[in-house]
Phi, psi and omega in degrees: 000127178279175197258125198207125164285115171267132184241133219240090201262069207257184162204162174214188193266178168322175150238115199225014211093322187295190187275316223288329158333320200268324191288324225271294200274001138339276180342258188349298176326309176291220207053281183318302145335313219279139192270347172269103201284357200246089168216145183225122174275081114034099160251094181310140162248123163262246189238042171249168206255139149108324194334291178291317160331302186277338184225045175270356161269015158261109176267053122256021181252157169222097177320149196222073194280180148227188177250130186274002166252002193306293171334147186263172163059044188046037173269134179278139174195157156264336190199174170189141185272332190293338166297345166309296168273342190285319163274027176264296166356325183251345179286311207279134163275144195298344182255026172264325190310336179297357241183004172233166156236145194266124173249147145236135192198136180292167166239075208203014202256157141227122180283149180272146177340292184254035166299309191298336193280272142056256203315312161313300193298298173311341177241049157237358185248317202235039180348190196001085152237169165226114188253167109220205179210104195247158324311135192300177177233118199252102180264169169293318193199159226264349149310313178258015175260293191320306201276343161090027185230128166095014164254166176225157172235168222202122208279209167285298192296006178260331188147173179183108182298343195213102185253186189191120198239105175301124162303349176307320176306320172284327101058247179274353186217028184329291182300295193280358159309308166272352160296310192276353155320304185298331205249320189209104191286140166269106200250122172051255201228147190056133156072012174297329186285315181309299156352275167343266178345295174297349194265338185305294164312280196326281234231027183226165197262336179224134168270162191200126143220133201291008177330309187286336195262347170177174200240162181228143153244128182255120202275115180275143168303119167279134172286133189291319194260134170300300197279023184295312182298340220273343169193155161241164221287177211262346167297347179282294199321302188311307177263010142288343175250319174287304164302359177275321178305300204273002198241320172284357172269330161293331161334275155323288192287000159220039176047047157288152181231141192300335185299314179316330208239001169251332146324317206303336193278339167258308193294328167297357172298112156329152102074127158009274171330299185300300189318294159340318199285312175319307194282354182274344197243337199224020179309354184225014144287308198264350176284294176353286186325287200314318178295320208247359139298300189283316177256059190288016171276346190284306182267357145295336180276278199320318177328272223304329194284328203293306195291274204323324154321306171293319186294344203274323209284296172335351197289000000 
């Protein structure tokens, strides 16, 4: 087996006190746990507090601060994941990549104990790959996680926390890679994962997904203000219309079709047996899936009929 440094490219929130602390440093914990030792963690810094304070007795994180003026043409952002890679990338020496595999990963995931050796022994059979592993398992709170109760599970189009990159690949396509990070930029919040996923489809030879063989688990952050949830906020809204613009413009300028990459959570199961088995366990997520790419007037009808009823009961 070659020996391949798994590098871990994240950013997180304040450590402010809130639950999402105990979730961030959860993360941090499967990490640690993971029986497979030759790992390095990646921490983008924007304007969140405490960070280093708090996990600065870790020699295996290397901090990332940025500058916020670092953007070009004035975009206004609070955090941006393509600055996740575009500064490890310029950070990084370019001829170590051969010799890693890159996770991007929120920090709010927990990997099972032997994931990282997992992802090596499969991209040492199956070299330029791209991976995850869907559908994620979405727990409420980091209480009904411990106890295994209380999940749901939550496709591409609900989101997705975890990618997963042979570095050779970045690699051999070093230069147009930190470009199209660069051309087409990610600001705040939505649609980053989808990204990923095209750069996945451009330039790598196999997408896999690692469902039958481990699980990815997802802790959702709880907001320290209960009403925080209650709208969204209007920087949310803004950079959600902006990354939908720049992720259908990659799209577009490299024919990629959205379908291809929404499919990825099934069609990509190894070998005949697994596959039965994924569908079988997940048979009515995928009918879901299928009904609300081809007929989303459907499951748009059902919303409106689903509110008025509420609003009718509330009356």
């Amino acid at each position: 087996m070659i020996d391949k440094k798994i590098v871990i490219l994240t950013t997180m929130r304040d450590f402010s006190g809130g639950p999402h602390d105990e979730i961030q440093k959860a993360f941090l914990n499967s990490i640690e746990i993971n029986n497979y030792k030759n790992f390095k963690v990646y921490i983008n810094i924007f304007n969140e507090q405490n960070i280093i304070k708090n996990l600065n007795d870790k020699n295996y994180i290397i901090f990332l601060k940025n500058n916020k003026d670092d953007f070009e043409n004035g975009i206004d952002y609070k955090y941006s994941w393509s600055k996740v890679f575009i500064n490890f990338l310029e950070y990084i020496d370019k001829n170590e990549l051969k010799n890693q595999i890159l996770i991007w990963s929120t920090a709010d995931v927990i990997f099972e104990p032997y994931f990282f050796e997992l992802i090596v022994n499969i991209f040492n059979k199956q070299p330029y790959s791209c991976a995850t592993s869907l559908p994620h398992k979405i727990y409420t709170n980091l209480e009904d996680f411990k106890r295994n109760k209380s999940f749901k599970y939550e496709w591409l189009d609900g989101g997705l926390d975890v990618i997963i990159f042979d570095g050779v690949v970045f690699d051999l396509y070093f230069d147009n890679i930190l470009n199209d990070f660069k051309n087409y930029l990610n600001i705040n919040y939505g649609y980053f994962e989808h990204f990923l996923t095209a750069i996945g489809k451009k330039y790598f030879k196999n997408l896999i997904n690692l469902w039958p063989y481990t699980k990815i688990s997802k802790i959702l952050n709880q907001p320290t203000d209960p009403n925080v949830m209650k709208s969204t906020p209007q920087w949310v809204s803004k950079s959600m219309e902006f990354n939908k613009i720049s992720f259908y413009n990659f799209l577009n300028d490299n024919k990629i079709y959205y379908d291809e990459l929404y499919y990825w959570s099934y069609y990509k199961i190894d070998g005949f047996k697994n596959k039965m088995y994924f569908i079988v366990k997940n048979i009515f997520a995928i009918i879901k899936v299928f009904v609300k790419s081809k007929f989303p007037i459907f499951f748009i009808l059902l919303k409106k009929i689903k509110t008025r009823f509420l609003i009718k009961s509330n009356e």
